[in-house]
Short mmCIF file of C-alpha atoms in Angstrom, two decimals:
data_model
loop_
_atom_site.label_atom_id
_atom_site.label_comp_id
_atom_site.label_asym_id
_atom_site.label_seq_id
_atom_site.Cartn_x
_atom_site.Cartn_y
_atom_site.Cartn_z
CA MET B 143 57.63 87.15 107.78
CA ALA B 144 60.67 87.10 110.06
CA VAL B 145 62.06 90.40 111.22
CA ARG B 146 65.82 90.68 110.76
CA SER B 147 68.18 92.49 113.07
CA LEU B 148 71.82 93.52 112.98
CA ASN B 149 74.41 93.70 115.74
CA LYS B 150 77.66 94.81 114.10
CA VAL B 151 80.48 96.96 115.49
CA MET B 152 83.54 98.26 113.64
CA LEU B 153 86.05 100.43 115.50
CA ILE B 154 89.49 101.88 114.93
CA GLY B 155 91.20 103.03 118.10
CA ASN B 156 94.14 102.68 120.46
CA LEU B 157 94.59 100.08 123.20
CA THR B 158 94.28 101.64 126.65
CA ARG B 159 95.93 98.69 128.39
CA ASP B 160 97.87 95.53 127.55
CA PRO B 161 95.69 92.55 126.63
CA ASN B 162 94.74 90.20 129.47
CA LEU B 163 94.68 86.51 128.42
CA ARG B 164 92.80 83.98 130.57
CA TYR B 165 91.37 80.51 130.07
CA THR B 166 87.89 79.18 130.86
CA PRO B 167 87.45 75.96 132.85
CA ASN B 168 87.05 74.23 129.45
CA ASN B 169 90.50 75.59 128.46
CA THR B 170 89.13 78.09 125.90
CA ALA B 171 91.27 81.22 125.61
CA VAL B 172 89.61 84.58 126.29
CA CYS B 173 91.43 87.89 125.97
CA SER B 174 90.19 91.31 127.03
CA PHE B 175 91.55 94.79 126.48
CA GLY B 176 90.41 98.40 126.44
CA LEU B 177 90.07 100.47 123.29
CA ALA B 178 89.79 104.25 123.07
CA THR B 179 88.15 105.96 120.10
CA ASN B 180 88.33 109.70 119.48
CA ARG B 181 86.18 112.09 117.53
CA ALA B 182 86.39 115.83 116.99
CA TRP B 183 83.99 118.37 115.54
CA ASN B 184 83.76 122.11 115.08
CA THR B 185 81.32 124.28 117.01
CA ASP B 186 80.68 128.01 117.12
CA ASP B 187 82.95 128.17 120.19
CA GLY B 188 85.83 126.24 118.61
CA ARG B 189 86.82 122.64 118.24
CA GLU B 190 85.28 119.99 120.52
CA GLU B 191 86.76 116.55 121.18
CA ARG B 192 85.46 113.41 122.83
CA THR B 193 87.07 110.10 123.69
CA ASP B 194 84.99 106.96 124.24
CA PHE B 195 86.32 103.87 125.99
CA HIS B 196 85.25 100.36 125.01
CA ASN B 197 85.74 96.93 126.58
CA VAL B 198 86.83 94.41 123.94
CA VAL B 199 86.77 90.60 124.27
CA SER B 200 88.15 87.96 121.89
CA TRP B 201 87.88 84.18 122.09
CA ALA B 202 89.82 81.05 121.10
CA LYS B 203 92.73 81.45 118.63
CA LEU B 204 91.97 85.15 118.08
CA ALA B 205 92.37 85.69 121.84
CA GLU B 206 95.83 84.12 121.77
CA ILE B 207 96.81 86.20 118.73
CA CYS B 208 95.64 89.43 120.42
CA ASP B 209 97.71 88.56 123.48
CA GLN B 210 100.81 87.85 121.37
CA ILE B 211 100.86 90.87 119.07
CA LEU B 212 99.00 93.71 120.80
CA GLN B 213 100.21 96.09 123.48
CA LYS B 214 99.06 99.28 125.12
CA GLY B 215 99.00 102.18 122.64
CA ASP B 216 98.68 100.08 119.48
CA LYS B 217 96.21 101.28 116.85
CA VAL B 218 93.87 98.47 115.78
CA TYR B 219 90.77 97.81 113.74
CA VAL B 220 88.29 95.49 115.45
CA GLU B 221 85.05 94.05 114.14
CA GLY B 222 82.42 92.19 116.11
CA ARG B 223 79.16 92.55 118.02
CA LEU B 224 77.85 94.26 121.15
CA GLN B 225 77.05 92.06 124.13
CA THR B 226 75.74 93.06 127.56
CA ARG B 227 76.26 90.78 130.56
CA ASP B 228 74.75 90.97 134.04
CA TRP B 229 75.94 89.28 137.22
CA LYS B 230 75.26 89.46 140.93
CA VAL B 231 77.80 90.16 143.63
CA ASP B 232 77.30 89.23 147.28
CA ASP B 233 78.41 92.49 148.85
CA GLY B 234 77.14 95.14 146.45
CA PRO B 235 74.76 96.10 143.69
CA ASP B 236 74.19 93.94 140.63
CA ARG B 237 76.77 94.55 137.92
CA ARG B 238 76.35 95.10 134.19
CA VAL B 239 78.93 95.53 131.44
CA THR B 240 78.61 96.06 127.70
CA GLU B 241 81.46 94.62 125.65
CA ILE B 242 82.46 94.27 122.04
CA VAL B 243 83.00 90.60 121.27
CA ILE B 244 85.28 90.62 118.25
CA ASP B 245 85.67 88.09 115.47
CA ASN B 246 88.23 90.05 113.46
CA MET B 247 91.21 92.24 114.38
CA ILE B 248 93.85 94.03 112.31
CA LYS B 249 96.83 95.73 113.93
CA LEU B 250 97.35 99.08 112.23
CA ALA B 251 100.26 100.70 114.09
CA SER B 252 102.32 100.46 117.25
CA PRO B 253 102.95 103.30 119.73
CA ARG B 254 106.27 104.00 118.03
CA GLY B 255 104.41 104.83 114.83
CA ARG B 256 105.40 101.72 112.91
CA SER B 257 102.74 100.24 110.70
CA GLY B 258 101.45 96.71 111.14
CA ASP B 259 104.32 95.31 109.03
CA ASN B 260 106.31 94.77 112.25
CA SER B 261 109.67 95.68 110.73
CA GLY B 262 111.83 96.61 113.63
CA ASP B 263 113.88 95.48 116.56
CA SER B 264 112.02 92.44 117.87
CA SER B 265 113.03 89.12 116.28
CA ASP B 266 110.79 87.23 118.74
CA TYR B 267 107.86 89.25 117.43
CA LYS B 268 108.55 88.08 113.87
CA LYS B 269 108.61 84.42 114.97
CA LYS B 270 105.19 84.76 116.57
CA GLU B 271 103.80 86.49 113.51
CA SER B 272 105.02 83.84 111.08
CA THR B 273 103.20 81.04 112.94
CA GLU B 274 99.88 82.79 113.49
CA GLU B 275 96.69 81.86 111.69
CA PRO B 276 94.22 84.33 110.20
CA ALA B 277 92.47 86.45 112.81
CA LYS B 278 88.98 85.46 111.69
CA GLU B 279 87.57 82.86 114.10
CA SER B 280 84.26 81.13 114.42
CA GLU B 281 82.09 82.50 117.17
CA VAL B 282 82.43 80.83 120.58
CA ASP B 283 79.47 80.70 122.95
CA THR B 284 80.07 83.10 125.84
CA GLU B 285 78.08 80.88 128.20
CA GLU B 286 81.24 78.80 128.75
CA VAL B 287 82.54 81.40 131.20
CA ALA B 288 81.22 81.37 134.75
CA ASP B 289 78.62 84.11 135.22
CA ASP B 290 80.29 85.50 138.33
CA ILE B 291 83.60 86.35 136.61
CA PRO B 292 83.67 90.01 135.51
CA PHE B 293 85.91 90.82 132.54
#
């Protein structure tokens, strides 16, 4: 009998930086950005809060969409999987990073408090939105990126 496993991540948070779009040598788009999630709870001493920071990566058409419509401060829902990568550097210790590789993204709100409907002052924004495809993309193999490129 085969043992099943699950690697699924769902987060709602705010972008900590503008998305960074790059292309692999095979011309596949890859976009990375930071996401902050907050949680709060009550203790005997009062209210405690914690913020966690996550590295998020998207591929192919979803990467291009993230670059077009997201900006620092936006509230988004992302869905994907955890992935840990290791690489060696010549002049230092080996490096390791854990990322969330997403296959779905929904913009919830912008820093100005507008919802994801994008009604507002940017006509260029509306043009980009009308031509975009659904955010759900097939998974792209991460081996296409050179191992020595940290994201």
